[in-house]
């Protein structure tokens, strides 16, 4: 019997899961944060999905969430017109940053000193976390709500995607626009891969890869269904994508060939990301769950145990999982 993909199901949220992010690898493993319309972002152990805690304080849907590299801080963006910074060890709220409209995205600099935000008021804001009372730097240019904003090029530049069907590259020091990409439809997601300076974006059924510094197109891949999110493996051998047909797709990055597809969610997939070690990828869905999927099916890792032929009564290869 062939090995089959058995995802770990992470329950706890009561509304759609709309964003997720991994920390880097720390002495305690790596961690996963999820943003949900229930207004209660959750922190989990990244390799098992075990629940660690819930950040309580938002009064509306949480649209974006991120962790700093060593998982000591978390940041969230919400419909209550705030972005919040949290102590990710204690779970305490550290800062609440008031905005004039719904906040959709948050991103830490590598040194954790600044937080980038964006949302429905069309402005990018840079907060100095060592001086939170100071007015943030503001960057204007987008003509519709900002969906995602990320630091790139060692925090010297900023990438932003908005409902105005553009992705824009900004210079941090001059706060001026460097280049703009325009699309026929709104971009649904954006991932920045620092190793290699690759930008992964999705729009419609297209997954596109760009050089993040020049915004020159590298390649595009067409998926069978509208795609909401995609993520490139750390080794850049393949990438995964999820969207409206409830499935997760895995493609070869070099050949663009579809390698596998799996159905586990009971609603559209809103977000997908590889873990920092590349051993698994996490997906968040309209169905209110996160699922963890093995990159190499059958490998013993986290809660997955590979049972070899002859070691169990059925004499078959099993890939066991636990629902969390």
PDB file of C-alpha atoms in Angstrom:
ATOM      1  CA  UNK A   1       0.000   0.000   0.000  1.00  0.00           C
ATOM      2  CA  UNK A   2       1.388   3.423  -0.949  1.00  0.00           C
ATOM      3  CA  UNK A   3       1.953   6.030   1.712  1.00  0.00           C
ATOM      4  CA  UNK A   4      -0.702   8.697   1.854  1.00  0.00           C
ATOM      5  CA  UNK A   5      -0.587  12.270   3.070  1.00  0.00           C
ATOM      6  CA  UNK A   6      -2.260  12.561   6.471  1.00  0.00           C
ATOM      7  CA  UNK A   7      -2.383  16.167   7.630  1.00  0.00           C
ATOM      8  CA  UNK A   8      -2.459  17.209  11.269  1.00  0.00           C
ATOM      9  CA  UNK A   9      -5.617  19.189  11.962  1.00  0.00           C
ATOM     10  CA  UNK A  10      -5.286  22.131  14.351  1.00  0.00           C
ATOM     11  CA  UNK A  11      -8.651  23.145  15.765  1.00  0.00           C
ATOM     12  CA  UNK A  12      -9.564  25.969  18.115  1.00  0.00           C
ATOM     13  CA  UNK A  13     -10.565  28.837  15.862  1.00  0.00           C
ATOM     14  CA  UNK A  14     -14.271  29.491  15.325  1.00  0.00           C
ATOM     15  CA  UNK A  15     -14.105  31.520  12.106  1.00  0.00           C
ATOM     16  CA  UNK A  16     -12.038  31.456   8.887  1.00  0.00           C
ATOM     17  CA  UNK A  17      -8.247  31.432   9.242  1.00  0.00           C
ATOM     18  CA  UNK A  18      -6.940  34.171   6.935  1.00  0.00           C
ATOM     19  CA  UNK A  19      -3.199  34.438   7.638  1.00  0.00           C
ATOM     20  CA  UNK A  20      -0.389  32.458   9.222  1.00  0.00           C
ATOM     21  CA  UNK A  21       3.341  32.831   9.744  1.00  0.00           C
ATOM     22  CA  UNK A  22       6.244  30.802  11.114  1.00  0.00           C
ATOM     23  CA  UNK A  23       9.080  32.047  13.287  1.00  0.00           C
ATOM     24  CA  UNK A  24      12.669  31.161  12.572  1.00  0.00           C
ATOM     25  CA  UNK A  25      14.249  28.128  14.221  1.00  0.00           C
ATOM     26  CA  UNK A  26      14.969  28.845  17.899  1.00  0.00           C
ATOM     27  CA  UNK A  27      16.579  26.736  20.672  1.00  0.00           C
ATOM     28  CA  UNK A  28      13.009  25.666  21.523  1.00  0.00           C
ATOM     29  CA  UNK A  29      12.018  24.684  17.995  1.00  0.00           C
ATOM     30  CA  UNK A  30       9.958  26.912  15.738  1.00  0.00           C
ATOM     31  CA  UNK A  31       6.516  28.421  16.184  1.00  0.00           C
ATOM     32  CA  UNK A  32       3.374  29.179  14.184  1.00  0.00           C
ATOM     33  CA  UNK A  33       0.931  32.064  14.577  1.00  0.00           C
ATOM     34  CA  UNK A  34      -2.500  32.217  12.954  1.00  0.00           C
ATOM     35  CA  UNK A  35      -4.822  35.153  12.258  1.00  0.00           C
ATOM     36  CA  UNK A  36      -8.550  34.513  12.283  1.00  0.00           C
ATOM     37  CA  UNK A  37     -11.791  36.399  11.855  1.00  0.00           C
ATOM     38  CA  UNK A  38     -12.741  35.283  15.384  1.00  0.00           C
ATOM     39  CA  UNK A  39     -10.376  37.996  16.653  1.00  0.00           C
ATOM     40  CA  UNK A  40      -8.223  35.560  18.639  1.00  0.00           C
ATOM     41  CA  UNK A  41      -4.793  34.918  17.099  1.00  0.00           C
ATOM     42  CA  UNK A  42      -3.189  31.696  18.310  1.00  0.00           C
ATOM     43  CA  UNK A  43       0.383  30.566  18.884  1.00  0.00           C
ATOM     44  CA  UNK A  44       1.352  26.931  18.293  1.00  0.00           C
ATOM     45  CA  UNK A  45       4.408  24.730  18.316  1.00  0.00           C
ATOM     46  CA  UNK A  46       5.328  24.722  14.646  1.00  0.00           C
ATOM     47  CA  UNK A  47       6.302  21.095  14.095  1.00  0.00           C
ATOM     48  CA  UNK A  48       3.357  19.526  15.937  1.00  0.00           C
ATOM     49  CA  UNK A  49       0.602  22.158  15.873  1.00  0.00           C
ATOM     50  CA  UNK A  50       0.242  21.914  19.658  1.00  0.00           C
ATOM     51  CA  UNK A  51      -1.615  24.942  21.011  1.00  0.00           C
ATOM     52  CA  UNK A  52       0.522  27.185  23.242  1.00  0.00           C
ATOM     53  CA  UNK A  53      -1.726  30.169  23.794  1.00  0.00           C
ATOM     54  CA  UNK A  54      -4.203  32.714  22.467  1.00  0.00           C
ATOM     55  CA  UNK A  55      -3.546  36.464  22.293  1.00  0.00           C
ATOM     56  CA  UNK A  56      -6.595  38.171  23.797  1.00  0.00           C
ATOM     57  CA  UNK A  57      -7.347  41.859  23.290  1.00  0.00           C
ATOM     58  CA  UNK A  58      -8.620  42.555  19.775  1.00  0.00           C
ATOM     59  CA  UNK A  59     -12.260  43.572  19.337  1.00  0.00           C
ATOM     60  CA  UNK A  60     -12.624  42.589  15.699  1.00  0.00           C
ATOM     61  CA  UNK A  61     -11.432  40.167  13.046  1.00  0.00           C
ATOM     62  CA  UNK A  62      -7.662  39.703  12.901  1.00  0.00           C
ATOM     63  CA  UNK A  63      -6.455  39.903   9.281  1.00  0.00           C
ATOM     64  CA  UNK A  64      -2.702  39.588   9.662  1.00  0.00           C
ATOM     65  CA  UNK A  65      -0.225  38.051  12.099  1.00  0.00           C
ATOM     66  CA  UNK A  66       3.521  37.603  12.276  1.00  0.00           C
ATOM     67  CA  UNK A  67       6.314  36.500  14.612  1.00  0.00           C
ATOM     68  CA  UNK A  68       9.808  37.897  14.848  1.00  0.00           C
ATOM     69  CA  UNK A  69      12.666  35.526  13.995  1.00  0.00           C
ATOM     70  CA  UNK A  70      13.316  34.251  17.528  1.00  0.00           C
ATOM     71  CA  UNK A  71       9.594  34.072  18.416  1.00  0.00           C
ATOM     72  CA  UNK A  72       9.858  36.470  21.351  1.00  0.00           C
ATOM     73  CA  UNK A  73       7.445  39.004  19.825  1.00  0.00           C
ATOM     74  CA  UNK A  74       4.225  38.747  17.845  1.00  0.00           C
ATOM     75  CA  UNK A  75       2.315  41.392  15.922  1.00  0.00           C
ATOM     76  CA  UNK A  76      -1.281  41.372  14.693  1.00  0.00           C
ATOM     77  CA  UNK A  77      -3.411  43.530  12.386  1.00  0.00           C
ATOM     78  CA  UNK A  78      -7.143  43.802  12.974  1.00  0.00           C
ATOM     79  CA  UNK A  79     -10.512  45.232  12.014  1.00  0.00           C
ATOM     80  CA  UNK A  80     -10.703  47.146  15.311  1.00  0.00           C
ATOM     81  CA  UNK A  81      -8.432  49.779  13.696  1.00  0.00           C
ATOM     82  CA  UNK A  82      -5.366  48.647  15.658  1.00  0.00           C
ATOM     83  CA  UNK A  83      -2.127  46.795  15.196  1.00  0.00           C
ATOM     84  CA  UNK A  84      -0.887  45.176  18.373  1.00  0.00           C
ATOM     85  CA  UNK A  85       2.539  43.993  19.495  1.00  0.00           C
ATOM     86  CA  UNK A  86       2.654  41.105  21.954  1.00  0.00           C
ATOM     87  CA  UNK A  87       5.167  39.389  24.188  1.00  0.00           C
ATOM     88  CA  UNK A  88       5.061  35.963  22.544  1.00  0.00           C
ATOM     89  CA  UNK A  89       6.485  34.246  25.639  1.00  0.00           C
ATOM     90  CA  UNK A  90       4.034  35.585  28.242  1.00  0.00           C
ATOM     91  CA  UNK A  91       1.174  36.411  25.845  1.00  0.00           C
ATOM     92  CA  UNK A  92       0.903  39.952  27.233  1.00  0.00           C
ATOM     93  CA  UNK A  93      -0.013  42.897  25.042  1.00  0.00           C
ATOM     94  CA  UNK A  94       2.971  45.248  24.764  1.00  0.00           C
ATOM     95  CA  UNK A  95       1.641  47.944  22.423  1.00  0.00           C
ATOM     96  CA  UNK A  96      -1.612  48.892  20.744  1.00  0.00           C
ATOM     97  CA  UNK A  97      -1.087  51.122  17.712  1.00  0.00           C
ATOM     98  CA  UNK A  98      -4.199  53.058  16.699  1.00  0.00           C
ATOM     99  CA  UNK A  99      -5.011  53.437  12.990  1.00  0.00           C
ATOM    100  CA  UNK A 100      -7.756  55.276  11.117  1.00  0.00           C
ATOM    101  CA  UNK A 101      -9.173  52.182   9.406  1.00  0.00           C
ATOM    102  CA  UNK A 102      -8.934  48.383   9.304  1.00  0.00           C
ATOM    103  CA  UNK A 103      -5.331  47.100   9.504  1.00  0.00           C
ATOM    104  CA  UNK A 104      -4.521  44.147   7.230  1.00  0.00           C
ATOM    105  CA  UNK A 105      -0.788  43.487   7.493  1.00  0.00           C
ATOM    106  CA  UNK A 106       2.151  43.716   9.922  1.00  0.00           C
ATOM    107  CA  UNK A 107       5.878  43.025   9.489  1.00  0.00           C
ATOM    108  CA  UNK A 108       8.887  43.313  11.847  1.00  0.00           C
ATOM    109  CA  UNK A 109      12.334  44.475  10.755  1.00  0.00           C
ATOM    110  CA  UNK A 110      15.075  41.901  11.332  1.00  0.00           C
ATOM    111  CA  UNK A 111      16.340  43.829  14.371  1.00  0.00           C
ATOM    112  CA  UNK A 112      12.767  43.997  15.813  1.00  0.00           C
ATOM    113  CA  UNK A 113      13.066  47.769  16.200  1.00  0.00           C
ATOM    114  CA  UNK A 114      10.424  48.756  13.662  1.00  0.00           C
ATOM    115  CA  UNK A 115       6.969  47.532  12.684  1.00  0.00           C
ATOM    116  CA  UNK A 116       5.499  48.050   9.218  1.00  0.00           C
ATOM    117  CA  UNK A 117       1.707  48.200   8.880  1.00  0.00           C
ATOM    118  CA  UNK A 118      -0.788  48.616   6.063  1.00  0.00           C
ATOM    119  CA  UNK A 119      -4.532  48.489   5.626  1.00  0.00           C
ATOM    120  CA  UNK A 120      -7.708  50.037   4.324  1.00  0.00           C
ATOM    121  CA  UNK A 121      -6.562  53.650   4.705  1.00  0.00           C
ATOM    122  CA  UNK A 122      -4.089  53.025   1.818  1.00  0.00           C
ATOM    123  CA  UNK A 123      -1.045  54.157   3.839  1.00  0.00           C
ATOM    124  CA  UNK A 124       2.089  52.288   4.841  1.00  0.00           C
ATOM    125  CA  UNK A 125       3.241  53.149   8.342  1.00  0.00           C
ATOM    126  CA  UNK A 126       6.599  52.509  10.001  1.00  0.00           C
ATOM    127  CA  UNK A 127       6.528  52.527  13.822  1.00  0.00           C
ATOM    128  CA  UNK A 128       9.665  52.886  15.920  1.00  0.00           C
ATOM    129  CA  UNK A 129       8.985  50.302  18.623  1.00  0.00           C
ATOM    130  CA  UNK A 130      11.608  51.825  20.912  1.00  0.00           C
ATOM    131  CA  UNK A 131       9.667  55.108  20.792  1.00  0.00           C
ATOM    132  CA  UNK A 132       6.025  54.109  20.234  1.00  0.00           C
ATOM    133  CA  UNK A 133       4.673  57.501  21.270  1.00  0.00           C
ATOM    134  CA  UNK A 134       6.333  59.106  18.269  1.00  0.00           C
ATOM    135  CA  UNK A 135       4.251  59.576  15.124  1.00  0.00           C
ATOM    136  CA  UNK A 136       4.938  56.831  12.578  1.00  0.00           C
ATOM    137  CA  UNK A 137       6.525  57.504   9.222  1.00  0.00           C
ATOM    138  CA  UNK A 138       3.832  57.351   6.532  1.00  0.00           C
ATOM    139  CA  UNK A 139       4.167  56.361   2.878  1.00  0.00           C
ATOM    140  CA  UNK A 140       1.338  57.227   0.491  1.00  0.00           C
ATOM    141  CA  UNK A 141       0.828  56.083  -3.084  1.00  0.00           C
ATOM    142  CA  UNK A 142      -1.602  53.195  -3.204  1.00  0.00           C
ATOM    143  CA  UNK A 143      -5.115  54.127  -4.334  1.00  0.00           C
ATOM    144  CA  UNK A 144      -6.939  51.234  -2.623  1.00  0.00           C
ATOM    145  CA  UNK A 145      -6.627  49.149   0.534  1.00  0.00           C
ATOM    146  CA  UNK A 146      -3.222  47.576   1.192  1.00  0.00           C
ATOM    147  CA  UNK A 147      -3.431  43.799   1.603  1.00  0.00           C
ATOM    148  CA  UNK A 148       0.197  42.893   2.352  1.00  0.00           C
ATOM    149  CA  UNK A 149       3.396  44.780   3.145  1.00  0.00           C
ATOM    150  CA  UNK A 150       6.829  43.251   3.745  1.00  0.00           C
ATOM    151  CA  UNK A 151      10.382  44.349   4.413  1.00  0.00           C
ATOM    152  CA  UNK A 152      12.951  43.228   1.841  1.00  0.00           C
ATOM    153  CA  UNK A 153      16.596  43.716   0.837  1.00  0.00           C
ATOM    154  CA  UNK A 154      17.836  43.656   4.457  1.00  0.00           C
ATOM    155  CA  UNK A 155      15.075  46.069   5.479  1.00  0.00           C
ATOM    156  CA  UNK A 156      16.298  48.740   3.049  1.00  0.00           C
ATOM    157  CA  UNK A 157      13.162  48.408   0.921  1.00  0.00           C
ATOM    158  CA  UNK A 158       9.460  47.653   1.302  1.00  0.00           C
ATOM    159  CA  UNK A 159       7.135  45.598  -0.902  1.00  0.00           C
ATOM    160  CA  UNK A 160       3.396  46.276  -0.790  1.00  0.00           C
ATOM    161  CA  UNK A 161       0.393  44.733  -2.546  1.00  0.00           C
ATOM    162  CA  UNK A 162      -2.984  46.449  -2.703  1.00  0.00           C
ATOM    163  CA  UNK A 163      -6.518  46.245  -4.037  1.00  0.00           C
ATOM    164  CA  UNK A 164      -5.498  48.760  -6.713  1.00  0.00           C
ATOM    165  CA  UNK A 165      -4.054  45.764  -8.647  1.00  0.00           C
ATOM    166  CA  UNK A 166      -0.464  46.839  -8.041  1.00  0.00           C
ATOM    167  CA  UNK A 167       2.628  45.693  -6.211  1.00  0.00           C
ATOM    168  CA  UNK A 168       4.985  48.531  -5.338  1.00  0.00           C
ATOM    169  CA  UNK A 169       8.616  48.576  -4.282  1.00  0.00           C
ATOM    170  CA  UNK A 170       9.622  51.444  -1.972  1.00  0.00           C
ATOM    171  CA  UNK A 171      12.940  52.814  -0.766  1.00  0.00           C
ATOM    172  CA  UNK A 172      12.903  52.978   3.014  1.00  0.00           C
ATOM    173  CA  UNK A 173      15.263  55.917   3.456  1.00  0.00           C
ATOM    174  CA  UNK A 174      13.735  58.204   0.805  1.00  0.00           C
ATOM    175  CA  UNK A 175      10.234  56.717   1.247  1.00  0.00           C
ATOM    176  CA  UNK A 176       9.817  56.993  -2.518  1.00  0.00           C
ATOM    177  CA  UNK A 177       8.401  54.485  -4.978  1.00  0.00           C
ATOM    178  CA  UNK A 178      11.097  52.581  -6.889  1.00  0.00           C
ATOM    179  CA  UNK A 179       8.979  50.470  -9.222  1.00  0.00           C
ATOM    180  CA  UNK A 180       5.369  49.335  -9.719  1.00  0.00           C
ATOM    181  CA  UNK A 181       3.922  46.124 -11.108  1.00  0.00           C
ATOM    182  CA  UNK A 182       0.367  46.356 -12.462  1.00  0.00           C
ATOM    183  CA  UNK A 183      -1.944  43.369 -12.922  1.00  0.00           C
ATOM    184  CA  UNK A 184      -5.323  42.727 -14.519  1.00  0.00           C
ATOM    185  CA  UNK A 185      -6.757  41.604 -11.209  1.00  0.00           C
ATOM    186  CA  UNK A 186      -6.016  42.162  -7.541  1.00  0.00           C
ATOM    187  CA  UNK A 187      -3.062  40.230  -6.115  1.00  0.00           C
ATOM    188  CA  UNK A 188      -4.301  37.651  -3.597  1.00  0.00           C
ATOM    189  CA  UNK A 189      -1.026  36.987  -1.747  1.00  0.00           C
ATOM    190  CA  UNK A 190       2.660  37.840  -1.576  1.00  0.00           C
ATOM    191  CA  UNK A 191       5.629  35.985  -0.034  1.00  0.00           C
ATOM    192  CA  UNK A 192       9.193  37.282   0.157  1.00  0.00           C
ATOM    193  CA  UNK A 193      12.056  34.767   0.160  1.00  0.00           C
ATOM    194  CA  UNK A 194      15.191  36.549   1.387  1.00  0.00           C
ATOM    195  CA  UNK A 195      17.545  33.759   0.282  1.00  0.00           C
ATOM    196  CA  UNK A 196      17.714  34.478  -3.426  1.00  0.00           C
ATOM    197  CA  UNK A 197      15.567  37.626  -3.231  1.00  0.00           C
ATOM    198  CA  UNK A 198      12.481  35.950  -4.696  1.00  0.00           C
ATOM    199  CA  UNK A 199       8.970  37.387  -4.563  1.00  0.00           C
ATOM    200  CA  UNK A 200       6.116  34.859  -4.819  1.00  0.00           C
ATOM    201  CA  UNK A 201       2.732  36.317  -5.724  1.00  0.00           C
ATOM    202  CA  UNK A 202      -0.668  34.904  -6.663  1.00  0.00           C
ATOM    203  CA  UNK A 203      -3.495  36.405  -8.700  1.00  0.00           C
ATOM    204  CA  UNK A 204      -6.384  34.555 -10.336  1.00  0.00           C
ATOM    205  CA  UNK A 205      -5.089  31.067 -11.213  1.00  0.00           C
ATOM    206  CA  UNK A 206      -1.527  32.339 -11.613  1.00  0.00           C
ATOM    207  CA  UNK A 207       1.466  31.812  -9.321  1.00  0.00           C
ATOM    208  CA  UNK A 208       4.260  34.186 -10.340  1.00  0.00           C
ATOM    209  CA  UNK A 209       7.879  34.483  -9.251  1.00  0.00           C
ATOM    210  CA  UNK A 210       9.766  37.774  -9.483  1.00  0.00           C
ATOM    211  CA  UNK A 211      13.189  39.041  -8.553  1.00  0.00           C
ATOM    212  CA  UNK A 212      12.393  41.064  -5.429  1.00  0.00           C
ATOM    213  CA  UNK A 213      15.064  43.699  -6.081  1.00  0.00           C
ATOM    214  CA  UNK A 214      14.343  44.442  -9.733  1.00  0.00           C
ATOM    215  CA  UNK A 215      10.736  43.180  -9.940  1.00  0.00           C
ATOM    216  CA  UNK A 216      11.739  41.356 -13.132  1.00  0.00           C
ATOM    217  CA  UNK A 217       9.581  38.318 -13.876  1.00  0.00           C
ATOM    218  CA  UNK A 218      11.271  34.926 -13.367  1.00  0.00           C
ATOM    219  CA  UNK A 219       8.405  32.593 -14.265  1.00  0.00           C
ATOM    220  CA  UNK A 220       4.668  32.014 -13.974  1.00  0.00           C
ATOM    221  CA  UNK A 221       2.705  28.826 -13.368  1.00  0.00           C
ATOM    222  CA  UNK A 222      -0.992  28.301 -14.015  1.00  0.00           C
ATOM    223  CA  UNK A 223      -2.962  26.298 -11.432  1.00  0.00           C
ATOM    224  CA  UNK A 224      -6.214  24.366 -12.012  1.00  0.00           C
ATOM    225  CA  UNK A 225      -8.232  26.711  -9.772  1.00  0.00           C
ATOM    226  CA  UNK A 226      -8.127  30.287  -8.436  1.00  0.00           C
ATOM    227  CA  UNK A 227      -5.222  30.478  -5.963  1.00  0.00           C
ATOM    228  CA  UNK A 228      -5.238  32.503  -2.750  1.00  0.00           C
ATOM    229  CA  UNK A 229      -1.721  31.768  -1.484  1.00  0.00           C
ATOM    230  CA  UNK A 230       1.569  30.097  -2.443  1.00  0.00           C
ATOM    231  CA  UNK A 231       4.869  29.352  -0.729  1.00  0.00           C
ATOM    232  CA  UNK A 232       8.305  28.385  -2.055  1.00  0.00           C
ATOM    233  CA  UNK A 233      10.278  25.636  -0.303  1.00  0.00           C
ATOM    234  CA  UNK A 234      13.471  26.884   1.411  1.00  0.00           C
ATOM    235  CA  UNK A 235      15.570  24.747  -0.950  1.00  0.00           C
ATOM    236  CA  UNK A 236      13.568  26.104  -3.927  1.00  0.00           C
ATOM    237  CA  UNK A 237      12.941  22.598  -5.298  1.00  0.00           C
ATOM    238  CA  UNK A 238       9.184  23.002  -5.277  1.00  0.00           C
ATOM    239  CA  UNK A 239       6.342  25.217  -4.112  1.00  0.00           C
ATOM    240  CA  UNK A 240       2.846  24.705  -2.737  1.00  0.00           C
ATOM    241  CA  UNK A 241      -0.366  26.617  -3.390  1.00  0.00           C
ATOM    242  CA  UNK A 242      -3.964  26.587  -2.167  1.00  0.00           C
ATOM    243  CA  UNK A 243      -7.181  28.248  -3.222  1.00  0.00           C
ATOM    244  CA  UNK A 244     -10.866  28.109  -3.977  1.00  0.00           C
ATOM    245  CA  UNK A 245     -11.179  24.371  -4.709  1.00  0.00           C
ATOM    246  CA  UNK A 246     -10.190  23.391  -1.113  1.00  0.00           C
ATOM    247  CA  UNK A 247      -7.013  21.652  -2.391  1.00  0.00           C
ATOM    248  CA  UNK A 248      -3.287  22.006  -1.723  1.00  0.00           C
ATOM    249  CA  UNK A 249      -1.110  21.719  -4.834  1.00  0.00           C
ATOM    250  CA  UNK A 250       2.597  20.917  -4.948  1.00  0.00           C
ATOM    251  CA  UNK A 251       4.608  21.914  -8.058  1.00  0.00           C
ATOM    252  CA  UNK A 252       8.181  21.349  -9.207  1.00  0.00           C
ATOM    253  CA  UNK A 253       9.802  24.814  -9.243  1.00  0.00           C
ATOM    254  CA  UNK A 254      12.131  24.050 -12.165  1.00  0.00           C
ATOM    255  CA  UNK A 255       9.767  22.195 -14.506  1.00  0.00           C
ATOM    256  CA  UNK A 256       6.462  23.741 -13.266  1.00  0.00           C
ATOM    257  CA  UNK A 257       5.002  20.211 -13.213  1.00  0.00           C
ATOM    258  CA  UNK A 258       2.183  19.505 -10.776  1.00  0.00           C
ATOM    259  CA  UNK A 259       3.569  16.803  -8.471  1.00  0.00           C
ATOM    260  CA  UNK A 260       0.709  16.215  -6.040  1.00  0.00           C
ATOM    261  CA  UNK A 261      -2.590  17.583  -4.872  1.00  0.00           C
ATOM    262  CA  UNK A 262      -4.361  16.922  -1.607  1.00  0.00           C
ATOM    263  CA  UNK A 263      -7.799  17.698  -0.290  1.00  0.00           C
ATOM    264  CA  UNK A 264      -8.261  17.988   3.455  1.00  0.00           C
ATOM    265  CA  UNK A 265      -9.991  21.279   4.097  1.00  0.00           C
ATOM    266  CA  UNK A 266     -13.756  21.772   3.893  1.00  0.00           C
ATOM    267  CA  UNK A 267     -13.537  25.309   2.552  1.00  0.00           C
ATOM    268  CA  UNK A 268     -11.293  27.504   0.408  1.00  0.00           C
ATOM    269  CA  UNK A 269      -7.636  27.694   1.440  1.00  0.00           C
ATOM    270  CA  UNK A 270      -6.706  31.268   2.372  1.00  0.00           C
ATOM    271  CA  UNK A 271      -3.039  30.920   3.326  1.00  0.00           C
ATOM    272  CA  UNK A 272      -0.152  28.454   3.033  1.00  0.00           C
ATOM    273  CA  UNK A 273       3.460  28.648   4.234  1.00  0.00           C
ATOM    274  CA  UNK A 274       6.449  26.314   4.492  1.00  0.00           C
ATOM    275  CA  UNK A 275       8.080  25.801   7.878  1.00  0.00           C
ATOM    276  CA  UNK A 276      11.588  27.273   8.239  1.00  0.00           C
ATOM    277  CA  UNK A 277      13.188  23.808   8.002  1.00  0.00           C
ATOM    278  CA  UNK A 278      11.061  22.892   4.976  1.00  0.00           C
ATOM    279  CA  UNK A 279       9.812  19.662   6.560  1.00  0.00           C
ATOM    280  CA  UNK A 280       6.138  20.682   6.489  1.00  0.00           C
ATOM    281  CA  UNK A 281       3.777  23.341   5.252  1.00  0.00           C
ATOM    282  CA  UNK A 282       0.797  24.829   7.041  1.00  0.00           C
ATOM    283  CA  UNK A 283      -2.515  25.873   5.518  1.00  0.00           C
ATOM    284  CA  UNK A 284      -5.366  27.967   6.888  1.00  0.00           C
ATOM    285  CA  UNK A 285      -8.912  27.778   5.586  1.00  0.00           C
ATOM    286  CA  UNK A 286     -12.423  29.151   5.512  1.00  0.00           C
ATOM    287  CA  UNK A 287     -13.329  26.005   7.513  1.00  0.00           C
ATOM    288  CA  UNK A 288     -11.676  27.497  10.633  1.00  0.00           C
ATOM    289  CA  UNK A 289      -8.810  25.013  10.849  1.00  0.00           C
ATOM    290  CA  UNK A 290      -5.106  24.963  10.200  1.00  0.00           C
ATOM    291  CA  UNK A 291      -3.599  21.812   8.733  1.00  0.00           C
ATOM    292  CA  UNK A 292       0.019  20.718   8.731  1.00  0.00           C
ATOM    293  CA  UNK A 293       1.202  18.682   5.743  1.00  0.00           C
ATOM    294  CA  UNK A 294       4.394  16.669   5.390  1.00  0.00           C
ATOM    295  CA  UNK A 295       6.772  17.738   2.645  1.00  0.00           C
ATOM    296  CA  UNK A 296       8.178  14.192   2.363  1.00  0.00           C
ATOM    297  CA  UNK A 297       5.273  11.837   3.067  1.00  0.00           C
ATOM    298  CA  UNK A 298       6.189   8.882   5.281  1.00  0.00           C
ATOM    299  CA  UNK A 299       9.106  10.511   7.061  1.00  0.00           C
ATOM    300  CA  UNK A 300       9.211  10.348  10.854  1.00  0.00           C
ATOM    301  CA  UNK A 301       8.897  13.977  11.953  1.00  0.00           C
ATOM    302  CA  UNK A 302       6.934  15.784  14.666  1.00  0.00           C
ATOM    303  CA  UNK A 303       3.817  13.711  15.373  1.00  0.00           C
ATOM    304  CA  UNK A 304       4.176  11.670  12.192  1.00  0.00           C
ATOM    305  CA  UNK A 305       5.600   8.174  12.639  1.00  0.00           C
ATOM    306  CA  UNK A 306       6.647   5.968   9.759  1.00  0.00           C
ATOM    307  CA  UNK A 307       5.746   2.326  10.432  1.00  0.00           C
ATOM    308  CA  UNK A 308       7.789   0.047   8.174  1.00  0.00           C
ATOM    309  CA  UNK A 309       6.468  -3.152   6.520  1.00  0.00           C
ATOM    310  CA  UNK A 310       6.526  -6.100   8.892  1.00  0.00           C
ATOM    311  CA  UNK A 311       6.229  -3.924  11.973  1.00  0.00           C
ATOM    312  CA  UNK A 312       2.461  -3.942  12.137  1.00  0.00           C
ATOM    313  CA  UNK A 313      -0.250  -6.583  11.588  1.00  0.00           C
ATOM    314  CA  UNK A 314      -1.349  -5.109   8.268  1.00  0.00           C
ATOM    315  CA  UNK A 315       2.247  -5.345   6.973  1.00  0.00           C
ATOM    316  CA  UNK A 316       1.963  -2.016   5.206  1.00  0.00           C
ATOM    317  CA  UNK A 317       3.520   1.411   5.317  1.00  0.00           C
ATOM    318  CA  UNK A 318       1.436   3.806   7.378  1.00  0.00           C
ATOM    319  CA  UNK A 319       1.684   7.496   7.971  1.00  0.00           C
ATOM    320  CA  UNK A 320       0.035   8.138  11.316  1.00  0.00           C
ATOM    321  CA  UNK A 321      -1.139  11.492  12.650  1.00  0.00           C
ATOM    322  CA  UNK A 322      -2.904  12.956  15.621  1.00  0.00           C
ATOM    323  CA  UNK A 323      -5.707  15.499  15.405  1.00  0.00           C
ATOM    324  CA  UNK A 324      -5.033  18.425  17.697  1.00  0.00           C
TER     325      UNK A 324
END
